[in-house]
Amino acid sequence: MQTLHVELGERRYPIFIGSQLDPKQLLEPYIHGQQVMIVSNETVAPLYLSHYQEALKSLGKTIATCILPDGEKYKDIQHLNLIFDALLEAGFNRDCTVLALGGGVIGDMAGFASACFQRGVYFIQVPTTLLSQVDSSVGGKTGINHPLGKNMLGAFQQPQVVLADMAQLNTLPDRELSAGLSEVIKYALLGDAEFLVWLEQNMDGLVGRDADLLAEAVYRSCAHKARIVANDEKEQGERALLNLGHTFGHAIESYLGYGTWLHGEAVATGMVMAADLSQRLGWISSDDVERTKKIIKRANLPISCPKIPLDEFLGYMAHDKKVLNGQLRLVLLKQLGQAVITKDFDVELMKQAILANQHG
């Protein structure tokens, strides 16, 4: 087992990474009250819920569960209310802990619920997908979608602890594994050229579910994110770099309908668009763009999206959270392994980059 820490002063918390982790031993120091609400979904609960229930019962905890439908399209206010209903019906108080057992959607919703319930209760992340292990479970961003934009309602709510168990990736569908690799590739492109070389050397093993390689990818990705979050928890500066590919990607997700494409798939094509625009600005070479496309394709991810009317694509981008004083800011590449957030780009070139990476 490997351990990382997100350094946030008194709110410092560990990320445990390994296979067949012992939840009783690892969770006990981080559950402060008697009551634990486990939030999961209809896919994950049959696989792992009983394991965590038994561990918590052996610690003498009072347990309740809230099982939601599985999918991004359910990350909305109506299904968030089901978590509040479960907490209230169970008679839980301000000393309770909300434990997220699932992927990014469950983590986002359970975290947001824990931030709101009685003005804030304890929160624990047990991410069961690669994407949530390397990205959404770390850093405290929680929230739900709105018809006009992704993650528009939410809160910063740091967990007490994160348990990333590689054994849980064995039940992950291939498509979900690839979606997680999209966020792994993102870390390499935005800040670690050596990690990119490592991914190029090991992508076949990652796609093939080599447990040691996956653990290394999760560790290196979480280490990148932990460092950035420690420096910029509320995304006032450097943390925005973690949105490489996301402004384009969120537009794709919003237009196609939440859940039609997985988040990681949309981000993959978004990173291609960002690389394409960076090349059109003269910042990176065409070879760099091809290298970006190649590593994304090797992860079995899309490098272009279906045709989307440009005005609608731009409309969704205008709702992006990185818009500042009415100006869109993008995360682009100065070189592979070095990203910047900038408003200094030609909008016509951006339109060209969007159109060049659509098909059909």
Short mmCIF file of C-alpha atoms in Angstrom, two decimals:
data_model
loop_
_atom_site.label_atom_id
_atom_site.label_comp_id
_atom_site.label_asym_id
_atom_site.label_seq_id
_atom_site.Cartn_x
_atom_site.Cartn_y
_atom_site.Cartn_z
CA MET A 1 0.00 0.00 0.00
CA GLN A 2 1.14 3.54 -0.81
CA THR A 3 0.05 6.66 1.04
CA LEU A 4 -0.13 10.27 -0.13
CA HIS A 5 -1.33 13.30 1.79
CA VAL A 6 -3.20 16.37 0.59
CA GLU A 7 -1.57 19.11 2.65
CA LEU A 8 -4.29 21.53 3.76
CA GLY A 9 -3.09 22.44 7.24
CA GLU A 10 -5.54 21.19 9.88
CA ARG A 11 -7.64 19.62 7.10
CA ARG A 12 -4.74 17.47 5.86
CA TYR A 13 -5.96 14.04 4.73
CA PRO A 14 -4.49 10.78 3.40
CA ILE A 15 -5.03 8.90 0.15
CA PHE A 16 -4.46 5.16 0.57
CA ILE A 17 -3.62 3.36 -2.69
CA GLY A 18 -3.33 -0.42 -2.89
CA SER A 19 -5.11 -3.70 -3.56
CA GLN A 20 -7.52 -5.45 -1.17
CA LEU A 21 -7.41 -2.54 1.29
CA ASP A 22 -8.81 -3.20 4.78
CA PRO A 23 -11.65 -0.68 5.29
CA LYS A 24 -12.03 -1.44 9.00
CA GLN A 25 -8.41 -0.61 9.78
CA LEU A 26 -8.09 2.34 7.40
CA LEU A 27 -11.45 4.04 8.05
CA GLU A 28 -11.64 3.75 11.85
CA PRO A 29 -9.47 6.82 12.65
CA TYR A 30 -11.49 9.01 10.26
CA ILE A 31 -15.07 8.29 11.35
CA HIS A 32 -15.72 10.76 14.15
CA GLY A 33 -19.33 10.04 15.05
CA GLN A 34 -21.57 7.01 15.39
CA GLN A 35 -23.67 7.36 12.23
CA VAL A 36 -22.51 6.53 8.69
CA MET A 37 -24.58 7.01 5.53
CA ILE A 38 -23.19 4.98 2.63
CA VAL A 39 -24.16 6.48 -0.72
CA SER A 40 -23.68 4.15 -3.68
CA ASN A 41 -25.38 3.21 -6.95
CA GLU A 42 -27.23 0.23 -8.40
CA THR A 43 -24.09 -1.04 -10.17
CA VAL A 44 -21.54 -0.76 -7.36
CA ALA A 45 -23.74 -1.67 -4.38
CA PRO A 46 -24.23 -5.36 -5.32
CA LEU A 47 -20.45 -5.71 -5.70
CA TYR A 48 -19.01 -3.89 -2.68
CA LEU A 49 -21.67 -2.53 -0.32
CA SER A 50 -21.80 -5.53 2.04
CA HIS A 51 -18.00 -5.48 2.46
CA TYR A 52 -18.12 -1.91 3.78
CA GLN A 53 -21.28 -2.48 5.83
CA GLU A 54 -19.62 -5.39 7.64
CA ALA A 55 -16.45 -3.38 8.29
CA LEU A 56 -18.42 -0.47 9.74
CA LYS A 57 -20.70 -2.72 11.80
CA SER A 58 -17.62 -4.35 13.33
CA LEU A 59 -16.63 -0.84 14.45
CA GLY A 60 -20.01 -0.49 16.16
CA LYS A 61 -21.32 2.14 13.76
CA THR A 62 -24.95 2.82 12.92
CA ILE A 63 -25.28 2.42 9.16
CA ALA A 64 -27.87 3.58 6.64
CA THR A 65 -27.67 3.44 2.85
CA CYS A 66 -28.84 5.48 -0.11
CA ILE A 67 -28.63 3.64 -3.44
CA LEU A 68 -29.00 5.85 -6.51
CA PRO A 69 -29.39 4.95 -10.19
CA ASP A 70 -26.10 4.74 -12.09
CA GLY A 71 -25.13 7.45 -14.55
CA GLU A 72 -24.22 11.07 -15.17
CA LYS A 73 -27.79 11.89 -16.20
CA TYR A 74 -28.88 11.33 -12.59
CA LYS A 75 -26.42 13.89 -11.19
CA ASP A 76 -29.17 16.42 -10.62
CA ILE A 77 -31.12 18.19 -7.90
CA GLN A 78 -33.89 15.57 -7.81
CA HIS A 79 -31.50 12.71 -7.04
CA LEU A 80 -29.46 14.85 -4.63
CA ASN A 81 -32.66 15.24 -2.63
CA LEU A 82 -32.85 11.46 -2.24
CA ILE A 83 -29.64 11.61 -0.18
CA PHE A 84 -31.11 14.34 2.04
CA ASP A 85 -34.30 12.25 2.39
CA ALA A 86 -32.25 9.24 3.51
CA LEU A 87 -30.25 11.28 6.04
CA LEU A 88 -33.38 12.83 7.53
CA GLU A 89 -35.39 9.60 7.59
CA ALA A 90 -32.50 7.87 9.39
CA GLY A 91 -32.45 10.66 11.98
CA PHE A 92 -28.78 11.46 11.36
CA ASN A 93 -27.19 14.41 13.14
CA ARG A 94 -24.30 16.84 12.63
CA ASP A 95 -21.79 14.26 13.84
CA CYS A 96 -22.55 11.81 11.04
CA THR A 97 -20.30 10.77 8.16
CA VAL A 98 -21.36 10.45 4.52
CA LEU A 99 -19.32 7.78 2.73
CA ALA A 100 -19.26 7.82 -1.08
CA LEU A 101 -18.89 4.31 -2.52
CA GLY A 102 -18.80 4.60 -6.29
CA GLY A 103 -17.43 6.59 -9.18
CA GLY A 104 -17.27 10.30 -9.85
CA VAL A 105 -21.02 10.88 -9.93
CA ILE A 106 -21.55 9.28 -6.52
CA GLY A 107 -18.55 11.12 -5.06
CA ASP A 108 -19.77 14.46 -6.39
CA MET A 109 -23.32 13.99 -5.13
CA ALA A 110 -22.48 12.47 -1.75
CA GLY A 111 -19.86 15.16 -1.17
CA PHE A 112 -22.25 17.96 -2.05
CA ALA A 113 -24.91 16.44 0.20
CA SER A 114 -22.41 16.24 3.08
CA ALA A 115 -21.47 19.90 2.56
CA CYS A 116 -25.13 20.97 2.73
CA PHE A 117 -26.68 18.65 5.32
CA GLN A 118 -27.00 20.57 8.60
CA ARG A 119 -24.44 23.03 7.13
CA GLY A 120 -21.74 20.39 6.80
CA VAL A 121 -20.97 16.89 8.07
CA TYR A 122 -18.00 14.55 7.67
CA PHE A 123 -17.24 13.02 4.26
CA ILE A 124 -15.23 9.98 3.11
CA GLN A 125 -14.37 8.98 -0.46
CA VAL A 126 -14.12 5.34 -1.59
CA PRO A 127 -13.76 5.75 -5.38
CA THR A 128 -14.43 2.59 -7.39
CA THR A 129 -13.57 3.79 -10.92
CA LEU A 130 -10.19 4.76 -12.31
CA LEU A 131 -11.44 8.24 -13.18
CA SER A 132 -12.66 8.91 -9.66
CA GLN A 133 -9.50 7.43 -8.12
CA VAL A 134 -7.15 9.67 -10.11
CA ASP A 135 -9.26 12.81 -10.22
CA SER A 136 -12.67 13.52 -8.77
CA SER A 137 -12.18 11.91 -5.33
CA VAL A 138 -9.17 14.12 -4.56
CA GLY A 139 -9.38 17.85 -3.95
CA GLY A 140 -12.84 18.51 -2.55
CA LYS A 141 -14.81 19.55 -5.63
CA THR A 142 -18.39 18.31 -5.34
CA GLY A 143 -21.56 19.19 -7.17
CA ILE A 144 -24.38 18.43 -9.56
CA ASN A 145 -25.30 19.36 -13.11
CA HIS A 146 -27.86 21.90 -14.31
CA PRO A 147 -29.59 21.77 -17.72
CA LEU A 148 -27.57 24.85 -18.72
CA GLY A 149 -24.16 23.55 -17.65
CA LYS A 150 -22.13 20.82 -16.01
CA ASN A 151 -21.20 21.08 -12.31
CA MET A 152 -22.87 24.48 -11.98
CA LEU A 153 -24.15 23.79 -8.45
CA GLY A 154 -21.68 22.58 -5.86
CA ALA A 155 -19.32 23.18 -2.97
CA PHE A 156 -15.74 22.58 -1.94
CA GLN A 157 -15.90 19.74 0.59
CA GLN A 158 -12.65 17.98 1.43
CA PRO A 159 -12.90 14.34 2.52
CA GLN A 160 -11.46 12.94 5.74
CA VAL A 161 -9.73 10.15 3.82
CA VAL A 162 -9.65 8.56 0.34
CA LEU A 163 -9.41 4.78 -0.21
CA ALA A 164 -8.35 3.85 -3.76
CA ASP A 165 -8.51 0.06 -4.04
CA MET A 166 -7.04 -1.34 -7.26
CA ALA A 167 -8.97 -4.59 -6.79
CA GLN A 168 -12.20 -2.71 -7.47
CA LEU A 169 -10.99 -1.87 -10.96
CA ASN A 170 -11.28 -5.57 -11.87
CA THR A 171 -15.05 -5.16 -12.21
CA LEU A 172 -14.80 -1.91 -14.19
CA PRO A 173 -16.04 -2.11 -17.81
CA ASP A 174 -13.37 -1.49 -20.46
CA ARG A 175 -15.02 1.76 -21.53
CA GLU A 176 -14.92 3.11 -17.96
CA LEU A 177 -11.27 2.11 -17.60
CA SER A 178 -10.41 4.05 -20.75
CA ALA A 179 -12.37 7.06 -19.48
CA GLY A 180 -10.16 7.05 -16.39
CA LEU A 181 -7.01 6.85 -18.49
CA SER A 182 -8.12 10.10 -20.12
CA GLU A 183 -7.59 11.96 -16.84
CA VAL A 184 -4.27 10.16 -16.31
CA ILE A 185 -3.09 11.38 -19.73
CA LYS A 186 -4.27 14.87 -18.76
CA TYR A 187 -1.82 15.04 -15.84
CA ALA A 188 1.06 14.12 -18.13
CA LEU A 189 0.13 16.66 -20.80
CA LEU A 190 -0.38 19.56 -18.40
CA GLY A 191 2.63 19.14 -16.15
CA ASP A 192 4.88 16.11 -16.52
CA ALA A 193 6.66 15.28 -19.77
CA GLU A 194 8.42 12.32 -18.09
CA PHE A 195 5.06 10.86 -17.07
CA LEU A 196 3.95 11.15 -20.70
CA VAL A 197 6.93 9.06 -21.79
CA TRP A 198 6.08 6.53 -19.06
CA LEU A 199 2.50 6.33 -20.34
CA GLU A 200 3.71 5.83 -23.90
CA GLN A 201 5.88 2.95 -22.67
CA ASN A 202 3.16 1.36 -20.53
CA MET A 203 -0.22 2.15 -22.12
CA ASP A 204 -0.75 -1.40 -23.39
CA GLY A 205 -0.24 -2.74 -19.87
CA LEU A 206 -2.61 -0.15 -18.41
CA VAL A 207 -5.32 -1.02 -20.92
CA GLY A 208 -4.62 -4.66 -20.10
CA ARG A 209 -5.28 -3.94 -16.38
CA ASP A 210 -1.81 -4.66 -15.02
CA ALA A 211 -2.42 -3.98 -11.31
CA ASP A 212 1.08 -2.67 -10.55
CA LEU A 213 1.01 -0.28 -13.51
CA LEU A 214 -2.46 0.96 -12.60
CA ALA A 215 -1.35 1.57 -9.00
CA GLU A 216 1.65 3.55 -10.27
CA ALA A 217 -0.58 5.60 -12.61
CA VAL A 218 -3.02 6.33 -9.77
CA TYR A 219 -0.20 7.27 -7.40
CA ARG A 220 1.50 9.63 -9.86
CA SER A 221 -1.80 11.22 -10.88
CA CYS A 222 -2.91 11.75 -7.28
CA ALA A 223 0.52 13.15 -6.38
CA HIS A 224 0.16 15.77 -9.13
CA LYS A 225 -3.32 16.71 -8.03
CA ALA A 226 -2.48 16.73 -4.31
CA ARG A 227 0.38 19.17 -4.90
CA ILE A 228 -1.78 21.51 -6.99
CA VAL A 229 -4.73 21.40 -4.55
CA ALA A 230 -2.42 22.14 -1.61
CA ASN A 231 -1.25 25.29 -3.41
CA ASP A 232 -4.65 26.40 -4.74
CA GLU A 233 -7.59 24.72 -3.02
CA LYS A 234 -10.35 27.00 -4.33
CA GLU A 235 -9.11 27.24 -7.95
CA GLN A 236 -7.99 30.86 -7.89
CA GLY A 237 -4.95 30.12 -10.07
CA GLU A 238 -2.89 26.99 -10.73
CA ARG A 239 -5.71 24.52 -10.04
CA ALA A 240 -7.52 25.70 -13.17
CA LEU A 241 -4.80 23.89 -15.16
CA LEU A 242 -6.50 20.63 -14.15
CA ASN A 243 -9.28 21.63 -16.55
CA LEU A 244 -7.18 20.85 -19.64
CA GLY A 245 -9.65 19.61 -22.26
CA HIS A 246 -12.61 20.22 -19.97
CA THR A 247 -14.04 23.42 -21.49
CA PHE A 248 -14.35 21.72 -24.88
CA GLY A 249 -15.29 18.43 -23.21
CA HIS A 250 -18.09 19.87 -21.09
CA ALA A 251 -19.61 21.41 -24.23
CA ILE A 252 -19.57 17.98 -25.90
CA GLU A 253 -21.16 16.33 -22.85
CA SER A 254 -23.82 19.02 -22.54
CA TYR A 255 -24.81 18.92 -26.21
CA LEU A 256 -24.91 15.12 -26.51
CA GLY A 257 -26.77 14.77 -23.20
CA TYR A 258 -25.15 13.83 -19.90
CA GLY A 259 -24.10 10.19 -19.98
CA THR A 260 -24.19 9.72 -23.77
CA TRP A 261 -20.42 10.11 -23.75
CA LEU A 262 -18.53 9.37 -20.56
CA HIS A 263 -16.79 12.37 -18.99
CA GLY A 264 -13.34 10.95 -19.78
CA GLU A 265 -14.29 10.40 -23.42
CA ALA A 266 -15.39 14.02 -23.80
CA VAL A 267 -12.23 15.26 -22.05
CA ALA A 268 -10.10 13.14 -24.42
CA THR A 269 -11.52 14.86 -27.49
CA GLY A 270 -11.36 18.17 -25.62
CA MET A 271 -7.62 17.67 -25.09
CA VAL A 272 -7.19 17.05 -28.82
CA MET A 273 -9.02 20.33 -29.53
CA ALA A 274 -6.82 22.14 -26.98
CA ALA A 275 -3.67 20.68 -28.55
CA ASP A 276 -4.93 21.59 -32.03
CA LEU A 277 -5.56 25.21 -30.98
CA SER A 278 -2.16 25.35 -29.26
CA GLN A 279 -0.56 24.27 -32.53
CA ARG A 280 -2.54 26.87 -34.53
CA LEU A 281 -1.24 29.51 -32.11
CA GLY A 282 2.31 28.36 -32.84
CA TRP A 283 2.94 27.08 -29.32
CA ILE A 284 3.40 23.38 -30.09
CA SER A 285 4.25 21.48 -33.27
CA SER A 286 2.04 19.32 -35.48
CA ASP A 287 4.15 16.38 -34.27
CA ASP A 288 3.11 17.24 -30.70
CA VAL A 289 -0.54 17.17 -31.76
CA GLU A 290 -0.08 13.77 -33.41
CA ARG A 291 1.69 12.47 -30.31
CA THR A 292 -1.26 13.65 -28.22
CA LYS A 293 -3.75 11.94 -30.53
CA LYS A 294 -1.72 8.74 -30.57
CA ILE A 295 -1.59 8.27 -26.79
CA ILE A 296 -5.31 9.05 -26.54
CA LYS A 297 -6.15 6.53 -29.27
CA ARG A 298 -3.99 3.88 -27.60
CA ALA A 299 -6.17 4.30 -24.51
CA ASN A 300 -9.18 3.45 -26.73
CA LEU A 301 -10.53 6.98 -26.46
CA PRO A 302 -12.12 9.19 -29.15
CA ILE A 303 -10.07 11.93 -30.81
CA SER A 304 -13.06 13.63 -32.47
CA CYS A 305 -16.71 14.17 -31.62
CA PRO A 306 -19.93 14.02 -33.64
CA LYS A 307 -20.87 17.18 -35.53
CA ILE A 308 -22.17 19.86 -33.18
CA PRO A 309 -23.50 23.19 -34.54
CA LEU A 310 -20.77 25.74 -33.81
CA ASP A 311 -23.11 28.30 -32.25
CA GLU A 312 -24.41 25.70 -29.80
CA PHE A 313 -20.89 24.48 -29.00
CA LEU A 314 -19.80 28.06 -28.27
CA GLY A 315 -22.95 28.65 -26.23
CA TYR A 316 -22.08 25.80 -23.89
CA MET A 317 -18.49 27.05 -23.63
CA ALA A 318 -19.79 30.48 -22.59
CA HIS A 319 -21.29 28.87 -19.46
CA ASP A 320 -17.89 27.49 -18.43
CA LYS A 321 -16.79 28.28 -14.86
CA LYS A 322 -13.46 29.64 -16.14
CA VAL A 323 -15.25 32.58 -17.81
CA LEU A 324 -13.98 35.67 -15.97
CA ASN A 325 -15.51 39.13 -16.46
CA GLY A 326 -17.26 37.86 -19.56
CA GLN A 327 -14.04 36.50 -21.09
CA LEU A 328 -13.50 32.83 -21.85
CA ARG A 329 -10.22 31.43 -20.58
CA LEU A 330 -8.78 28.17 -21.89
CA VAL A 331 -6.15 25.74 -20.67
CA LEU A 332 -3.72 25.31 -23.58
CA LEU A 333 -0.30 23.76 -24.10
CA LYS A 334 2.95 25.71 -24.33
CA GLN A 335 4.61 22.33 -24.80
CA LEU A 336 3.74 18.74 -23.96
CA GLY A 337 4.09 18.70 -20.19
CA GLN A 338 3.47 22.44 -19.70
CA ALA A 339 0.00 23.97 -19.73
CA VAL A 340 -1.14 27.56 -19.22
CA ILE A 341 -4.50 29.16 -18.60
CA THR A 342 -5.02 32.04 -20.99
CA LYS A 343 -7.50 34.40 -22.61
CA ASP A 344 -4.84 35.28 -25.20
CA PHE A 345 -6.06 33.34 -28.22
CA ASP A 346 -7.75 34.06 -31.54
CA VAL A 347 -11.42 33.04 -31.38
CA GLU A 348 -11.41 32.22 -35.10
CA LEU A 349 -8.54 29.78 -34.56
CA MET A 350 -10.49 28.26 -31.67
CA LYS A 351 -13.47 27.74 -33.97
CA GLN A 352 -11.20 26.08 -36.52
CA ALA A 353 -9.84 23.72 -33.85
CA ILE A 354 -13.38 22.74 -32.83
CA LEU A 355 -14.56 22.10 -36.39
CA ALA A 356 -11.40 20.22 -37.38
CA ASN A 357 -11.99 17.61 -34.68
CA GLN A 358 -15.57 16.65 -35.46
CA HIS A 359 -16.81 13.85 -37.68
CA GLY A 360 -19.96 12.78 -39.46
#
